[in-house]
Amino acid sequence: MKEQNFTSIDHGSDNFSCQNCSHQVETTGAGSSHRNHCPNCLFSLHVDDEQGDRAADCGGVMEPISIWVKKNGEWALIHRCKICGELNHNRIAADDNPLKLLSLSVKPLANPPFPIERIKDLL
Ligand SMILES: [Zn+2]
Ligand SMILES: [Zn+2]
């Protein structure tokens, strides 16, 4: 299988295959000029220092770990690099997997840091 990565996305319409889930990602028609994460699993690659600059040499897979709700109500994804631990944020795109976004947003509630069966004692 030919290895392609997210770095091809700044060349315009080059499609690429996600390094996490192998989803074929189309870089056009996403409602965004730069698609920087996979719409299926929401993983990204550590290729930017600042958004869109392609200046990072790391190249690690970045896992979506949380949702950031901005002032205007817009959602952004918080990505964490699996190699160097760097945190990044990226706007969600129109074709991002809505179930994946929702499951990410309720993850802390589904995995509270205390025993969930004791929750009635806390209420
Ligand atoms: Zn993917
Ligand atoms: Zn990194």
Short mmCIF file of N, CA, C and O and ligand atoms in Angstrom, two decimals:
data_model
loop_
_atom_site.label_atom_id
_atom_site.label_comp_id
_atom_site.label_asym_id
_atom_site.label_seq_id
_atom_site.Cartn_x
_atom_site.Cartn_y
_atom_site.Cartn_z
N MET A 1 0.84 -1.20 0.00
CA MET A 1 0.00 0.00 0.00
C MET A 1 0.87 1.25 0.00
O MET A 1 1.83 1.34 0.75
N LYS A 2 0.55 2.16 -0.85
CA LYS A 2 1.33 3.39 -0.95
C LYS A 2 1.06 4.29 0.27
O LYS A 2 -0.08 4.51 0.65
N GLU A 3 2.14 4.75 0.89
CA GLU A 3 1.99 5.61 2.06
C GLU A 3 1.82 7.06 1.62
O GLU A 3 2.65 7.62 0.92
N GLN A 4 0.72 7.65 2.07
CA GLN A 4 0.53 9.07 1.84
C GLN A 4 0.26 9.71 3.18
O GLN A 4 -0.11 9.03 4.11
N ASN A 5 0.47 10.96 3.30
CA ASN A 5 0.14 11.56 4.58
C ASN A 5 -0.51 12.92 4.42
O ASN A 5 -0.71 13.40 3.32
N PHE A 6 -0.84 13.51 5.55
CA PHE A 6 -1.61 14.75 5.57
C PHE A 6 -0.83 15.93 5.00
O PHE A 6 -1.40 16.96 4.73
N THR A 7 0.48 15.77 4.82
CA THR A 7 1.25 16.91 4.34
C THR A 7 0.88 17.25 2.91
O THR A 7 1.21 18.31 2.43
N SER A 8 0.20 16.33 2.23
CA SER A 8 -0.15 16.62 0.85
C SER A 8 -1.32 17.61 0.75
O SER A 8 -1.60 18.10 -0.32
N ILE A 9 -1.96 17.92 1.88
CA ILE A 9 -3.18 18.70 1.78
C ILE A 9 -2.94 20.16 1.40
O ILE A 9 -3.84 20.81 0.93
N ASP A 10 -1.73 20.69 1.58
CA ASP A 10 -1.55 22.09 1.22
C ASP A 10 -1.29 22.25 -0.27
O ASP A 10 -1.09 23.35 -0.74
N HIS A 11 -1.32 21.16 -1.02
CA HIS A 11 -1.17 21.28 -2.45
C HIS A 11 -2.52 21.39 -3.14
O HIS A 11 -2.62 21.19 -4.34
N GLY A 12 -3.57 21.65 -2.40
CA GLY A 12 -4.86 21.86 -3.02
C GLY A 12 -5.73 20.64 -2.98
O GLY A 12 -6.25 20.29 -1.93
N SER A 13 -5.88 19.97 -4.10
CA SER A 13 -6.92 18.96 -4.19
C SER A 13 -6.42 17.53 -3.99
O SER A 13 -7.14 16.59 -4.20
N ASP A 14 -5.15 17.35 -3.61
CA ASP A 14 -4.64 15.99 -3.40
C ASP A 14 -5.43 15.29 -2.30
O ASP A 14 -5.51 15.80 -1.19
N ASN A 15 -5.96 14.14 -2.60
CA ASN A 15 -6.61 13.37 -1.57
C ASN A 15 -5.56 12.55 -0.82
O ASN A 15 -4.47 12.32 -1.32
N PHE A 16 -5.88 12.15 0.40
CA PHE A 16 -4.91 11.36 1.15
C PHE A 16 -5.64 10.32 1.97
O PHE A 16 -6.86 10.38 2.14
N SER A 17 -4.89 9.37 2.45
CA SER A 17 -5.49 8.31 3.24
C SER A 17 -5.09 8.49 4.70
O SER A 17 -3.93 8.73 5.02
N CYS A 18 -6.07 8.42 5.60
CA CYS A 18 -5.84 8.68 7.02
C CYS A 18 -4.88 7.65 7.61
O CYS A 18 -5.03 6.46 7.40
N GLN A 19 -3.90 8.12 8.37
CA GLN A 19 -2.91 7.19 8.96
C GLN A 19 -3.48 6.43 10.15
O GLN A 19 -2.91 5.45 10.60
N ASN A 20 -4.61 6.86 10.67
CA ASN A 20 -5.21 6.15 11.80
C ASN A 20 -6.23 5.12 11.34
O ASN A 20 -6.20 3.97 11.78
N CYS A 21 -7.17 5.50 10.46
CA CYS A 21 -8.26 4.59 10.10
C CYS A 21 -8.28 4.23 8.62
O CYS A 21 -9.17 3.51 8.19
N SER A 22 -7.32 4.74 7.84
CA SER A 22 -7.21 4.46 6.40
C SER A 22 -8.36 5.01 5.57
O SER A 22 -8.50 4.67 4.40
N HIS A 23 -9.18 5.85 6.17
CA HIS A 23 -10.26 6.50 5.44
C HIS A 23 -9.67 7.35 4.31
O HIS A 23 -8.68 8.04 4.50
N GLN A 24 -10.30 7.27 3.13
CA GLN A 24 -9.84 8.12 2.02
C GLN A 24 -10.40 9.52 2.23
O GLN A 24 -11.61 9.72 2.19
N VAL A 25 -9.54 10.46 2.45
CA VAL A 25 -9.98 11.82 2.76
C VAL A 25 -9.90 12.69 1.52
O VAL A 25 -8.86 12.77 0.88
N GLU A 26 -11.02 13.31 1.19
CA GLU A 26 -11.03 14.25 0.07
C GLU A 26 -10.81 15.64 0.62
O GLU A 26 -11.45 16.05 1.57
N THR A 27 -9.87 16.34 0.02
CA THR A 27 -9.51 17.64 0.58
C THR A 27 -10.32 18.78 -0.01
O THR A 27 -10.16 19.91 0.38
N THR A 28 -11.19 18.46 -0.94
CA THR A 28 -12.05 19.51 -1.49
C THR A 28 -13.48 19.34 -0.96
O THR A 28 -13.86 18.25 -0.55
N GLY A 29 -14.23 20.41 -0.93
CA GLY A 29 -15.63 20.34 -0.55
C GLY A 29 -15.86 20.13 0.93
O GLY A 29 -16.92 19.69 1.35
N ALA A 30 -14.87 20.44 1.76
CA ALA A 30 -15.04 20.26 3.20
C ALA A 30 -15.58 21.52 3.86
O ALA A 30 -15.74 21.57 5.07
N GLY A 31 -15.83 22.54 3.07
CA GLY A 31 -16.30 23.81 3.61
C GLY A 31 -15.20 24.55 4.35
O GLY A 31 -15.43 25.43 5.15
N SER A 32 -13.97 24.16 4.08
CA SER A 32 -12.84 24.77 4.75
C SER A 32 -11.66 24.76 3.80
O SER A 32 -11.50 23.82 3.03
N SER A 33 -10.84 25.80 3.83
CA SER A 33 -9.74 25.86 2.87
C SER A 33 -8.65 24.88 3.20
O SER A 33 -8.00 24.34 2.33
N HIS A 34 -8.42 24.61 4.49
CA HIS A 34 -7.45 23.56 4.78
C HIS A 34 -8.04 22.51 5.70
O HIS A 34 -8.40 22.76 6.83
N ARG A 35 -8.13 21.32 5.16
CA ARG A 35 -8.61 20.17 5.93
C ARG A 35 -7.39 19.59 6.64
O ARG A 35 -6.42 19.20 6.04
N ASN A 36 -7.43 19.59 7.97
CA ASN A 36 -6.25 19.14 8.69
C ASN A 36 -6.51 17.93 9.58
O ASN A 36 -5.68 17.54 10.37
N HIS A 37 -7.71 17.36 9.46
CA HIS A 37 -7.93 16.13 10.20
C HIS A 37 -8.88 15.24 9.42
O HIS A 37 -9.60 15.70 8.52
N CYS A 38 -8.92 13.97 9.79
CA CYS A 38 -9.74 13.00 9.09
C CYS A 38 -11.20 13.18 9.52
O CYS A 38 -11.49 13.21 10.71
N PRO A 39 -12.15 13.31 8.57
CA PRO A 39 -13.56 13.52 8.94
C PRO A 39 -14.19 12.27 9.55
O PRO A 39 -15.23 12.36 10.20
N ASN A 40 -13.56 11.13 9.38
CA ASN A 40 -14.12 9.89 9.90
C ASN A 40 -13.72 9.64 11.36
O ASN A 40 -14.58 9.43 12.21
N CYS A 41 -12.43 9.67 11.68
CA CYS A 41 -11.98 9.37 13.04
C CYS A 41 -11.48 10.62 13.76
O CYS A 41 -11.18 10.58 14.94
N LEU A 42 -11.36 11.73 13.03
CA LEU A 42 -10.96 13.03 13.56
C LEU A 42 -9.49 13.13 13.95
O LEU A 42 -9.06 14.12 14.54
N PHE A 43 -8.70 12.09 13.65
CA PHE A 43 -7.27 12.16 13.93
C PHE A 43 -6.60 13.16 12.98
O PHE A 43 -7.07 13.38 11.87
N SER A 44 -5.49 13.71 13.42
CA SER A 44 -4.75 14.65 12.62
C SER A 44 -3.28 14.23 12.60
O SER A 44 -2.93 13.18 13.15
N LEU A 45 -2.44 15.03 11.98
CA LEU A 45 -1.00 14.77 11.98
C LEU A 45 -0.29 16.01 12.48
O LEU A 45 -0.69 17.13 12.18
N HIS A 46 0.82 15.78 13.20
CA HIS A 46 1.56 16.92 13.74
C HIS A 46 2.47 17.51 12.67
O HIS A 46 3.64 17.17 12.58
N VAL A 47 1.90 18.37 11.85
CA VAL A 47 2.68 19.00 10.78
C VAL A 47 2.74 20.51 10.92
O VAL A 47 3.49 21.18 10.22
N ASP A 48 1.95 21.09 11.85
CA ASP A 48 1.92 22.54 12.02
C ASP A 48 2.46 22.94 13.39
O ASP A 48 2.21 22.28 14.39
N ASP A 49 3.19 24.03 13.46
CA ASP A 49 3.47 24.69 14.74
C ASP A 49 2.34 25.67 15.02
O ASP A 49 1.70 25.64 16.04
N GLU A 50 2.12 26.56 14.07
CA GLU A 50 0.93 27.42 14.09
C GLU A 50 0.00 26.89 13.01
O GLU A 50 0.47 26.35 12.01
N GLN A 51 -1.30 27.06 13.23
CA GLN A 51 -2.28 26.46 12.32
C GLN A 51 -1.98 26.76 10.86
O GLN A 51 -1.87 27.91 10.45
N GLY A 52 -1.80 25.69 10.08
CA GLY A 52 -1.63 25.83 8.64
C GLY A 52 -0.23 26.16 8.16
O GLY A 52 0.00 26.29 6.97
N ASP A 53 0.77 26.28 9.09
CA ASP A 53 2.10 26.70 8.62
C ASP A 53 2.98 25.55 8.13
O ASP A 53 4.00 25.78 7.49
N ARG A 54 2.59 24.29 8.45
CA ARG A 54 3.35 23.10 8.03
C ARG A 54 4.81 23.18 8.47
O ARG A 54 5.71 22.72 7.76
N ALA A 55 5.08 23.77 9.64
CA ALA A 55 6.46 24.01 10.07
C ALA A 55 6.98 22.96 11.05
O ALA A 55 8.17 22.96 11.37
N ALA A 56 6.13 22.09 11.56
CA ALA A 56 6.59 21.11 12.54
C ALA A 56 7.26 19.92 11.84
O ALA A 56 6.77 19.45 10.82
N ASP A 57 8.38 19.45 12.38
CA ASP A 57 9.04 18.29 11.76
C ASP A 57 8.58 17.00 12.39
O ASP A 57 9.01 15.92 11.99
N CYS A 58 7.77 17.07 13.43
CA CYS A 58 7.41 15.89 14.21
C CYS A 58 6.72 14.82 13.35
O CYS A 58 7.19 13.69 13.24
N GLY A 59 5.59 15.16 12.72
CA GLY A 59 4.89 14.21 11.87
C GLY A 59 4.12 13.14 12.62
O GLY A 59 3.63 12.19 12.01
N GLY A 60 4.02 13.26 13.95
CA GLY A 60 3.32 12.26 14.75
C GLY A 60 1.81 12.29 14.52
O GLY A 60 1.26 13.28 14.07
N VAL A 61 1.16 11.17 14.83
CA VAL A 61 -0.30 11.11 14.74
C VAL A 61 -0.88 11.88 15.92
O VAL A 61 -0.44 11.74 17.05
N MET A 62 -1.85 12.75 15.64
CA MET A 62 -2.46 13.53 16.71
C MET A 62 -3.87 13.03 17.00
O MET A 62 -4.72 12.99 16.11
N GLU A 63 -4.08 12.66 18.25
CA GLU A 63 -5.35 12.08 18.66
C GLU A 63 -6.29 13.19 19.12
O GLU A 63 -5.88 14.10 19.85
N PRO A 64 -7.57 13.15 18.68
CA PRO A 64 -8.52 14.14 19.19
C PRO A 64 -8.88 13.80 20.63
O PRO A 64 -9.32 12.69 20.91
N ILE A 65 -8.61 14.69 21.57
CA ILE A 65 -8.84 14.34 22.98
C ILE A 65 -9.99 15.10 23.60
O ILE A 65 -10.51 14.71 24.63
N SER A 66 -10.41 16.21 22.99
CA SER A 66 -11.48 16.98 23.62
C SER A 66 -12.09 17.97 22.64
O SER A 66 -11.58 18.18 21.55
N ILE A 67 -13.20 18.55 23.05
CA ILE A 67 -13.87 19.60 22.28
C ILE A 67 -13.70 20.91 23.03
O ILE A 67 -13.84 20.96 24.24
N TRP A 68 -13.38 21.95 22.30
CA TRP A 68 -13.30 23.29 22.87
C TRP A 68 -14.44 24.10 22.26
O TRP A 68 -14.52 24.25 21.05
N VAL A 69 -15.36 24.59 23.10
CA VAL A 69 -16.43 25.44 22.61
C VAL A 69 -15.97 26.88 22.71
O VAL A 69 -15.75 27.40 23.79
N LYS A 70 -15.82 27.51 21.57
CA LYS A 70 -15.32 28.88 21.55
C LYS A 70 -16.42 29.87 21.92
O LYS A 70 -17.59 29.51 22.00
N LYS A 71 -16.02 31.13 22.12
CA LYS A 71 -16.94 32.20 22.55
C LYS A 71 -18.18 32.29 21.67
O LYS A 71 -19.28 32.50 22.14
N ASN A 72 -17.99 32.15 20.35
CA ASN A 72 -19.10 32.30 19.41
C ASN A 72 -19.90 31.01 19.27
O ASN A 72 -20.76 30.91 18.40
N GLY A 73 -19.60 30.01 20.10
CA GLY A 73 -20.34 28.76 20.04
C GLY A 73 -19.76 27.76 19.05
O GLY A 73 -20.21 26.62 18.97
N GLU A 74 -18.75 28.19 18.31
CA GLU A 74 -18.13 27.29 17.35
C GLU A 74 -17.30 26.23 18.08
O GLU A 74 -16.68 26.51 19.10
N TRP A 75 -17.35 25.01 17.54
CA TRP A 75 -16.57 23.93 18.15
C TRP A 75 -15.20 23.83 17.51
O TRP A 75 -15.06 23.97 16.30
N ALA A 76 -14.22 23.54 18.36
CA ALA A 76 -12.88 23.22 17.87
C ALA A 76 -12.44 21.92 18.52
O ALA A 76 -12.86 21.58 19.63
N LEU A 77 -11.60 21.19 17.81
CA LEU A 77 -11.06 19.94 18.32
C LEU A 77 -9.72 20.21 18.99
O LEU A 77 -8.91 20.97 18.46
N ILE A 78 -9.50 19.60 20.14
CA ILE A 78 -8.18 19.65 20.75
C ILE A 78 -7.46 18.35 20.38
O ILE A 78 -7.97 17.26 20.65
N HIS A 79 -6.32 18.48 19.73
CA HIS A 79 -5.54 17.33 19.33
C HIS A 79 -4.27 17.24 20.18
O HIS A 79 -3.67 18.25 20.49
N ARG A 80 -3.88 15.99 20.52
CA ARG A 80 -2.64 15.79 21.26
C ARG A 80 -1.76 14.84 20.47
O ARG A 80 -2.19 13.74 20.12
N CYS A 81 -0.52 15.25 20.25
CA CYS A 81 0.41 14.43 19.47
C CYS A 81 0.85 13.22 20.28
O CYS A 81 1.25 13.34 21.43
N LYS A 82 0.76 12.04 19.65
CA LYS A 82 1.13 10.81 20.35
C LYS A 82 2.63 10.66 20.50
O LYS A 82 3.09 9.86 21.30
N ILE A 83 3.40 11.41 19.72
CA ILE A 83 4.85 11.30 19.83
C ILE A 83 5.40 12.33 20.82
O ILE A 83 6.07 11.98 21.78
N CYS A 84 5.10 13.61 20.62
CA CYS A 84 5.74 14.63 21.45
C CYS A 84 4.80 15.24 22.48
O CYS A 84 5.23 16.01 23.33
N GLY A 85 3.52 14.92 22.44
CA GLY A 85 2.60 15.40 23.47
C GLY A 85 2.09 16.80 23.24
O GLY A 85 1.34 17.34 24.06
N GLU A 86 2.48 17.44 22.15
CA GLU A 86 2.02 18.80 21.85
C GLU A 86 0.50 18.85 21.69
O GLU A 86 -0.11 17.96 21.11
N LEU A 87 -0.10 19.92 22.21
CA LEU A 87 -1.53 20.13 22.04
C LEU A 87 -1.77 21.17 20.95
O LEU A 87 -1.05 22.14 20.84
N ASN A 88 -2.81 20.92 20.17
CA ASN A 88 -3.17 21.82 19.09
C ASN A 88 -4.68 21.96 19.03
O ASN A 88 -5.38 21.08 19.52
N HIS A 89 -5.18 23.01 18.44
CA HIS A 89 -6.62 23.08 18.25
C HIS A 89 -6.94 23.35 16.79
O HIS A 89 -6.19 24.02 16.09
N ASN A 90 -8.04 22.77 16.33
CA ASN A 90 -8.45 22.87 14.93
C ASN A 90 -9.95 23.02 14.86
O ASN A 90 -10.68 22.33 15.56
N ARG A 91 -10.39 23.91 13.97
CA ARG A 91 -11.84 24.05 13.75
C ARG A 91 -12.41 22.75 13.23
O ARG A 91 -11.77 22.06 12.44
N ILE A 92 -13.63 22.44 13.64
CA ILE A 92 -14.26 21.26 13.04
C ILE A 92 -14.71 21.64 11.63
O ILE A 92 -14.88 22.81 11.32
N ALA A 93 -14.89 20.62 10.80
CA ALA A 93 -15.29 20.86 9.42
C ALA A 93 -16.71 20.36 9.22
O ALA A 93 -17.23 19.56 10.00
N ALA A 94 -17.32 20.84 8.13
CA ALA A 94 -18.73 20.55 7.87
C ALA A 94 -19.00 19.05 7.72
O ALA A 94 -20.09 18.58 8.05
N ASP A 95 -18.00 18.30 7.25
CA ASP A 95 -18.24 16.87 7.02
C ASP A 95 -17.63 15.98 8.10
O ASP A 95 -17.47 14.78 7.92
N ASP A 96 -17.25 16.56 9.24
CA ASP A 96 -16.75 15.73 10.34
C ASP A 96 -17.85 14.80 10.85
O ASP A 96 -19.02 15.18 10.91
N ASN A 97 -17.45 13.60 11.20
CA ASN A 97 -18.35 12.57 11.70
C ASN A 97 -19.07 13.06 12.97
O ASN A 97 -18.45 13.20 14.03
N PRO A 98 -20.39 13.34 12.88
CA PRO A 98 -21.09 13.94 14.04
C PRO A 98 -21.15 13.01 15.25
O PRO A 98 -21.09 13.47 16.39
N LEU A 99 -21.23 11.70 15.02
CA LEU A 99 -21.26 10.76 16.14
C LEU A 99 -19.94 10.75 16.88
O LEU A 99 -19.89 10.69 18.10
N LYS A 100 -18.87 10.83 16.12
CA LYS A 100 -17.54 10.85 16.71
C LYS A 100 -17.35 12.13 17.53
O LYS A 100 -16.80 12.11 18.63
N LEU A 101 -17.86 13.25 17.00
CA LEU A 101 -17.77 14.52 17.72
C LEU A 101 -18.55 14.44 19.04
O LEU A 101 -18.08 14.88 20.08
N LEU A 102 -19.77 13.86 18.96
CA LEU A 102 -20.60 13.77 20.17
C LEU A 102 -19.95 12.84 21.19
O LEU A 102 -19.93 13.13 22.38
N SER A 103 -19.44 11.71 20.72
CA SER A 103 -18.86 10.76 21.67
C SER A 103 -17.63 11.36 22.35
O SER A 103 -17.38 11.14 23.53
N LEU A 104 -16.90 12.18 21.59
CA LEU A 104 -15.74 12.86 22.17
C LEU A 104 -16.18 13.87 23.23
O LEU A 104 -15.57 14.01 24.28
N SER A 105 -17.29 14.56 22.95
CA SER A 105 -17.74 15.60 23.87
C SER A 105 -18.28 15.05 25.18
O SER A 105 -18.29 15.74 26.19
N VAL A 106 -18.76 13.80 25.18
CA VAL A 106 -19.30 13.25 26.43
C VAL A 106 -18.32 12.29 27.11
O VAL A 106 -18.63 11.74 28.16
N LYS A 107 -17.16 12.14 26.54
CA LYS A 107 -16.17 11.22 27.09
C LYS A 107 -15.87 11.47 28.58
O LYS A 107 -15.87 10.52 29.37
N PRO A 108 -15.62 12.70 28.98
CA PRO A 108 -15.35 12.92 30.42
C PRO A 108 -16.52 12.54 31.30
O PRO A 108 -16.34 12.07 32.43
N LEU A 109 -17.76 12.73 30.80
CA LEU A 109 -18.94 12.37 31.59
C LEU A 109 -19.10 10.87 31.68
O LEU A 109 -19.58 10.34 32.69
N ALA A 110 -18.72 10.17 30.61
CA ALA A 110 -18.85 8.71 30.60
C ALA A 110 -17.75 8.05 31.42
O ALA A 110 -17.89 6.91 31.84
N ASN A 111 -16.66 8.77 31.64
CA ASN A 111 -15.54 8.22 32.41
C ASN A 111 -15.15 9.17 33.54
O ASN A 111 -14.06 9.73 33.54
N PRO A 112 -16.05 9.35 34.53
CA PRO A 112 -15.73 10.30 35.60
C PRO A 112 -14.60 9.75 36.47
O PRO A 112 -14.41 8.54 36.54
N PRO A 113 -13.87 10.64 37.15
CA PRO A 113 -12.72 10.20 37.94
C PRO A 113 -13.11 9.67 39.31
O PRO A 113 -12.27 9.59 40.20
N PHE A 114 -14.37 9.33 39.47
CA PHE A 114 -14.83 8.72 40.73
C PHE A 114 -15.77 7.58 40.36
O PHE A 114 -16.28 7.55 39.24
N PRO A 115 -16.04 6.64 41.29
CA PRO A 115 -16.90 5.50 40.95
C PRO A 115 -18.30 5.98 40.61
O PRO A 115 -18.95 6.67 41.40
N ILE A 116 -18.78 5.61 39.41
CA ILE A 116 -20.04 6.14 38.92
C ILE A 116 -21.21 5.63 39.75
O ILE A 116 -22.25 6.28 39.87
N GLU A 117 -21.05 4.46 40.42
CA GLU A 117 -22.17 3.96 41.22
C GLU A 117 -22.34 4.77 42.51
O GLU A 117 -23.37 4.69 43.16
N ARG A 118 -21.37 5.60 42.86
CA ARG A 118 -21.52 6.42 44.06
C ARG A 118 -22.08 7.79 43.74
O ARG A 118 -22.18 8.65 44.61
N ILE A 119 -22.51 8.01 42.48
CA ILE A 119 -22.92 9.35 42.09
C ILE A 119 -24.13 9.84 42.88
O ILE A 119 -24.28 11.02 43.14
N LYS A 120 -25.00 8.91 43.35
CA LYS A 120 -26.17 9.35 44.10
C LYS A 120 -25.78 9.92 45.46
O LYS A 120 -26.48 10.76 46.01
N ASP A 121 -24.65 9.50 46.00
CA ASP A 121 -24.17 10.09 47.25
C ASP A 121 -23.72 11.52 47.07
O ASP A 121 -23.64 12.30 48.01
N LEU A 122 -23.38 11.87 45.83
CA LEU A 122 -22.86 13.20 45.56
C LEU A 122 -23.97 14.19 45.23
O LEU A 122 -23.77 15.39 45.28
N LEU A 123 -25.14 13.68 44.89
CA LEU A 123 -26.22 14.57 44.47
C LEU A 123 -27.05 15.03 45.67
O LEU A 123 -27.09 14.39 46.68
ZN ZN B 1 -9.23 8.61 10.10
ZN ZN B 2 4.47 15.90 17.69
#
